[in-house]
C-alpha positions as a printed Julia matrix, in Angstrom:
379×3 Matrix{Float64}:
 113.46  100.57   65.61
 116.39  102.59   67.37
 114.11  105.3    66.79
 111.11  103.58   69.36
 113.85  102.33   71.23
 115.35  106.35   72.24
 111.64  106.64   72.71
 111.68  104.98   75.67
 115.04  105.03   76.52
 114.44  107.57   79.51
 114.94  107.33   83.31
 111.74  109.76   83.73
 109.64  107.35   82.47
 110.79  104.5    85.45
 108.11  106.67   87.57
 104.88  105.47   85.08
 105.39  101.91   85.58
 105.78  103.2    89.53
 102.87  105.5    90.13
 100.53  102.71   88.42
 101.48  100.06   90.83
 100.91  102.23   93.19
  97.34  103.34   92.34
  96.43  100.01   91.96
  97.05   98.91   95.3
  95.49  101.82   96.45
  92.4   100.71   94.93
  92.46   97.16   96.79
  93.44   98.02   99.73
  90.75  100.39  101.05
  92.54  103.64  101.41
  89.5   105.73   99.67
  86.98  104.77  101.98
  89.07  105.87  104.78
  89.6   109.22  102.4
  85.56  109.75  102.18
  85.25  109.27  105.73
  87.7   112.04  106.95
  86.37  114.2   104.12
  82.87  113.48  105.77
  84.14  114.85  109.36
  84.32  118.61  107.95
  81.65  119.15  104.89
  78.8   116.56  105.14
  76.36  118.47  107.18
  76.77  121.67  105.07
  74.5   122.33  101.76
  76.08  120.36   99.1
  78.26  118.83  101.69
  78.34  114.99  100.34
  79.22  116.58   96.4
  81.98  118.45   98.04
  83.01  115.22  100.08
  82.53  113.18   96.61
  84.73  116.13   95.02
  87.34  116.21   97.53
  87.54  112.41   97.62
  88.02  112.02   94.28
  91.19  114.52   94.28
  92.98  113.05   97.02
  92.2   109.44   95.72
  93.37  110.81   92.04
  96.64  112.01   93.53
  96.89  108.86   95.1
  95.95  106.52   91.86
  96.74  108.79   89.19
  93.84  107.41   87.15
  90.72  109.35   86.53
  88.67  106.08   85.27
  89.91  104.16   88.7
  88.89  107.4    90.69
  85.39  107.47   89.02
  84.59  103.86   89.73
  85.92  104.02   92.78
  84.51  106.76   94.66
  81.28  106.51   92.34
  80.77  103.34   94.25
  81.38  104.4    97.63
  79.45  107.6    97.49
  76.03  106.87   95.21
  74.4   104.72   97.65
  74.17  107.58   99.93
  73.83  110.27   97.59
  70.59  108.81   96.17
  69.42  108.36  100.06
  69.54  112.42  100.06
  67.77  112.68   96.98
  70.56  113.24   94.69
  69.58  112.15   91.21
  71.71  109.5    89.49
  72.56  111.64   86.51
  73.91  114.32   88.82
  75.76  111.97   91.11
  77.23  110.75   87.58
  77.92  114.52   86.33
  79.67  114.91   90.2
  81.95  112.05   90.1
  83.29  112.71   86.1
  84.34  116.4    87.18
  86.29  115.02   90.1
  87.52  111.89   88.56
  89.48  114.27   85.63
  91.43  115.95   88.11
  93.88  113.27   87.58
  95.06  114.62   84.36
  96.06  117.79   86.46
  96.99  116.53   89.8
 100.13  114.69   89.93
 101.59  111.72   89.92
  99.35  112.01   86.85
 100.19  109.21   83.85
  99.42  112.23   81.31
 101.85  114.7    83.17
 104.7   112.51   83.43
 104.19  111.5    79.61
 104.13  115.36   78.69
 106.99  115.87   80.35
 109.05  113.09   78.58
 107.67  113.89   75.55
 108.38  117.88   75.52
 111.73  117.46   77.51
 109.89  119.42   80.18
 110.97  118.82   84.11
 108.4   116.66   85.38
 109.2   118.2    89.44
 108.04  121.39   87.86
 104.93  119.99   86.14
 104.27  118.2    89.51
 104.12  121.35   91.46
 102.28  122.88   88.71
  99.9   120.44   88.79
  99.37  120.47   92.83
  98.39  124.47   92.04
  96.49  124.01   89.05
  94.65  120.86   90.53
  94.17  122.77   93.9
  92.31  125.69   91.87
  90.05  123.28   89.79
  88.97  121.38   93.29
  88.08  124.07   94.98
  85.98  126.47   92.22
  83.86  123.35   92.0
  83.41  122.89   95.89
  82.25  126.45   95.52
  79.56  125.21   92.43
  78.73  122.43   94.78
  77.67  125.42   97.62
  75.48  127.14   95.11
  73.73  123.8    93.79
  73.18  122.62   97.75
  71.59  125.78   98.55
  69.17  125.85   95.74
  68.57  122.05   96.03
  65.64  120.55   98.52
  67.94  117.61   99.54
  68.08  115.95  102.7
  70.9   117.38  104.87
  73.15  114.57  106.8
  72.04  113.97  110.36
  74.66  111.97  111.4
  75.96  113.01  114.74
  79.54  112.28  115.32
  80.67  111.06  118.78
  84.0   112.01  120.11
  84.63  108.62  120.08
  83.41  108.22  116.47
  85.31  111.19  115.24
  88.57  109.95  117.01
  88.2   106.33  115.77
  87.65  108.0   111.86
  91.2   110.25  111.99
  93.06  107.16  113.23
  91.92  105.36  110.4
  92.43  107.92  107.98
  96.02  109.4   108.96
  98.31  106.46  106.81
  95.82  107.18  103.89
  96.53  110.82  104.26
 100.32  110.72  104.45
 100.1   108.79  101.04
  99.31  112.25   99.41
 101.48  114.4   101.46
 104.32  111.73  100.88
 104.22  113.42   97.0
 103.88  116.58   97.94
 106.65  116.86  100.65
 109.07  114.13   98.92
 108.86  116.2    95.39
 108.24  119.98   96.4
 110.68  119.57   99.12
 113.15  118.12   96.35
 113.94  114.79   98.66
 113.25  112.55   96.38
 112.72  112.79   92.21
 109.4   111.81   91.13
 110.99  108.22   90.05
 112.18  107.23   93.81
 109.03  108.91   95.03
 106.62  106.21   93.26
 108.42  103.07   94.65
 108.92  104.7    98.48
 105.31  105.14   97.64
 104.69  101.46   96.95
 106.26  100.17  100.06
 104.33  102.39  102.35
 101.07  101.4   100.37
 102.43   97.56  101.1
 102.85   98.17  104.85
 100.03  100.16  105.28
  97.01   98.22  103.35
  98.81   94.63  104.24
  99.98   94.07  108.09
  98.15   97.14  109.23
  94.5    97.24  107.69
  94.77   93.41  106.53
  93.16   94.34  103.09
  95.39   93.63  101.02
  96.72   90.12   99.96
  99.37   88.38   98.38
  96.83   87.76   95.73
  96.11   90.92   95.47
  99.21   92.59   95.3
 100.27   90.36   92.49
  97.02   91.52   90.19
  97.84   95.06   91.18
 101.52   94.31   89.28
 100.44   92.33   86.6
  97.92   95.16   85.99
 100.27   98.04   85.74
 102.78   96.27   83.55
 100.05   95.36   81.27
  99.02   99.32   81.44
 102.64  100.61   81.52
 103.3    98.28   78.15
 100.75   99.8    76.64
 101.48  103.15   77.15
 105.15  102.51   76.57
 104.38  101.16   72.96
 102.35  104.22   71.84
 105.19  106.46   73.26
 107.63  104.29   71.7
 106.08  104.5    67.74
 104.87  107.85   68.6
 108.51  109.17   69.13
 109.01  107.4    65.23
 106.3   109.68   64.14
 107.62  112.55   66.29
 111.32  112.41   63.73
 109.26  112.19   60.9
 107.27  115.65   61.96
 110.39  117.07   62.71
 112.56  115.77   60.06
 110.21  116.95   57.5
 110.66  120.6    59.42
 106.24  120.29   59.97
 106.49  122.38   63.6
 108.21  125.11   61.43
 106.13  125.04   58.7
 102.82  125.03   61.11
 104.47  127.88   63.35
 105.59  130.36   60.16
 101.76  129.78   58.75
 100.28  130.4    62.28
 102.67  133.59   62.3
 101.4   134.52   59.24
  97.98  134.63   59.87
  98.38  136.48   63.17
 101.54  137.58   65.57
  99.44  138.14   68.56
 100.5   135.39   71.06
  97.3   135.44   73.21
  95.17  134.42   69.79
  98.11  131.58   69.07
  97.66  130.25   72.32
  93.97  130.24   72.58
  93.93  128.74   69.01
  96.15  125.87   70.44
  94.1   125.37   73.49
  90.88  125.3    71.47
  92.73  122.28   69.13
  93.37  120.48   71.89
  90.18  120.58   73.69
  88.63  119.78   70.49
  90.86  116.85   69.74
  90.38  115.55   73.45
  87.06  115.11   72.74
  87.88  112.37   70.31
  91.48  111.13   71.25
  92.87  109.93   74.5
  94.83  112.32   76.55
  98.34  110.91   75.96
  97.86  110.32   72.5
  97.35  113.85   71.54
 100.44  114.78   73.9
 102.32  112.35   71.81
 101.47  113.31   68.73
 101.54  117.18   69.36
 104.72  116.85   71.46
 107.1   118.38   68.34
 104.61  121.14   67.38
 104.19  122.26   71.35
 107.83  122.28   71.78
 108.62  124.66   68.81
 105.57  126.82   69.72
 106.72  127.1    73.11
 110.46  128.27   71.71
 109.36  130.36   69.49
 106.16  132.65   71.13
 108.98  132.25   74.29
 106.27  130.95   76.58
 107.13  129.19   79.87
 107.04  125.64   79.08
 105.38  124.4    82.76
 102.29  127.43   82.1
 101.92  126.02   78.56
 102.14  122.24   80.14
  99.44  122.91   82.82
  97.26  124.45   80.19
  97.56  121.23   77.72
  96.6   119.44   80.89
  93.65  121.15   81.84
  92.14  121.1    78.2
  92.49  117.29   77.98
  91.04  116.87   82.09
  87.68  118.99   80.06
  88.38  116.41   77.68
  87.78  113.21   79.69
  84.41  115.07   80.86
  83.27  115.52   77.33
  80.93  113.27   74.92
  81.46  111.12   72.42
  84.42  109.49   73.72
  84.87  110.94   77.43
  86.03  108.21   79.35
  85.53  109.3    82.68
  82.02  110.21   81.58
  81.65  106.42   80.63
  82.86  105.27   83.73
  80.57  107.56   85.68
  77.75  105.74   83.76
  78.64  102.17   84.23
  79.27  103.14   88.12
  75.62  105.46   88.28
  73.5   103.06   85.51
  72.24  106.6    84.54
  72.26  106.89   80.8
  75.26  109.12   79.47
  72.93  111.82   77.55
  71.71  112.26   80.98
  74.77  112.89   82.75
  76.28  115.05   80.0
  73.48  117.65   80.84
  73.7   117.78   84.06
  77.58  117.91   83.57
  77.05  121.24   81.81
  77.62  123.73   85.11
  80.61  121.71   85.77
  82.09  122.08   82.5
  81.15  125.96   82.42
  84.14  126.09   85.77
  86.22  124.39   84.07
  85.86  126.76   81.19
  86.51  129.73   83.54
  89.16  127.98   85.5
  91.12  127.42   81.69
  90.58  131.43   80.9
  91.84  132.6    84.0
  94.63  130.2    83.85
  95.39  131.64   80.5
  95.48  135.34   81.55
  97.34  134.47   84.96
 100.17  132.01   84.64
 100.83  132.54   88.17
  98.41  129.92   89.21
 100.24  127.04   87.66
 103.64  128.6    88.45
 103.19  129.83   92.17
 105.07  126.89   93.67
 107.61  126.45   90.82
């Protein structure tokens, strides 16, 4: 009981329900539609323009909501009719929104990111900074793929004419939505607020914007958002508390040290060890939830960073990218199944279309392993 209590008795975990509440409120308040409209102004008429809009909207909404499944469902529901009208196959749309939805695992305020920081003792603020740069890197790489695919596909380009009045109206409605992720970036990166304080400010901001200003957030929907976040938080904290007992048992039996000694007996090459760990986490992410993997492996990961003298923030960014990839792969990719429900396309067809996106993310992962500055540029 004492170990379970101490496992969740951490101030940093207060950010968890805060960001979950903010994400649920944004889902109810109509911010996603405004973000999509804003992105369409700039790239919708390019080859691959609508896919680029989808990825950008997923990244922005994922940064606000912190939920990959919610991002996949909301952005997919908005973009699917328009993309089908332009000639895109539902299976391709499913692969696209899946690749965009998994960015939430990396881009702050990611729930898995907060849990990883709390479980390993790594600075959550530094992880937020690393997650922002890595998420931006992943987003740009997928956008490049969308442009390449757009030039090869026979897709009807957007012929919508934006008048000056329409542009001004869209910008006017979008600016308040865009300020939400800006609050996170400026507040945490600038050192003005802690992640927990930022989550509370974000809740107040969303209620103000989506309620009195947009008139799309009622008292009933606010109550539902808080209730849903309470259930989500309780589930995650229960897992965290029991995992802390498991972690204590592992530490007491000195299993991490034995495992490290076994690995070092095979090879002392830091690159090979890191590669092996990434491979194990990647495969585990295909079968288990990211939160469970982080909580179970946290004691081992902590010892690994200390023994090999690896920057814990860089190492955390690699782990989170692996978990993001796991959310889009069979057999248990949560975002993959969410996209299947939204698009009504079979999972196996989406899985085939998702292969190019997976290859891009694998390349990103290798580059992140070789060049730590991708994650540490803002730290």
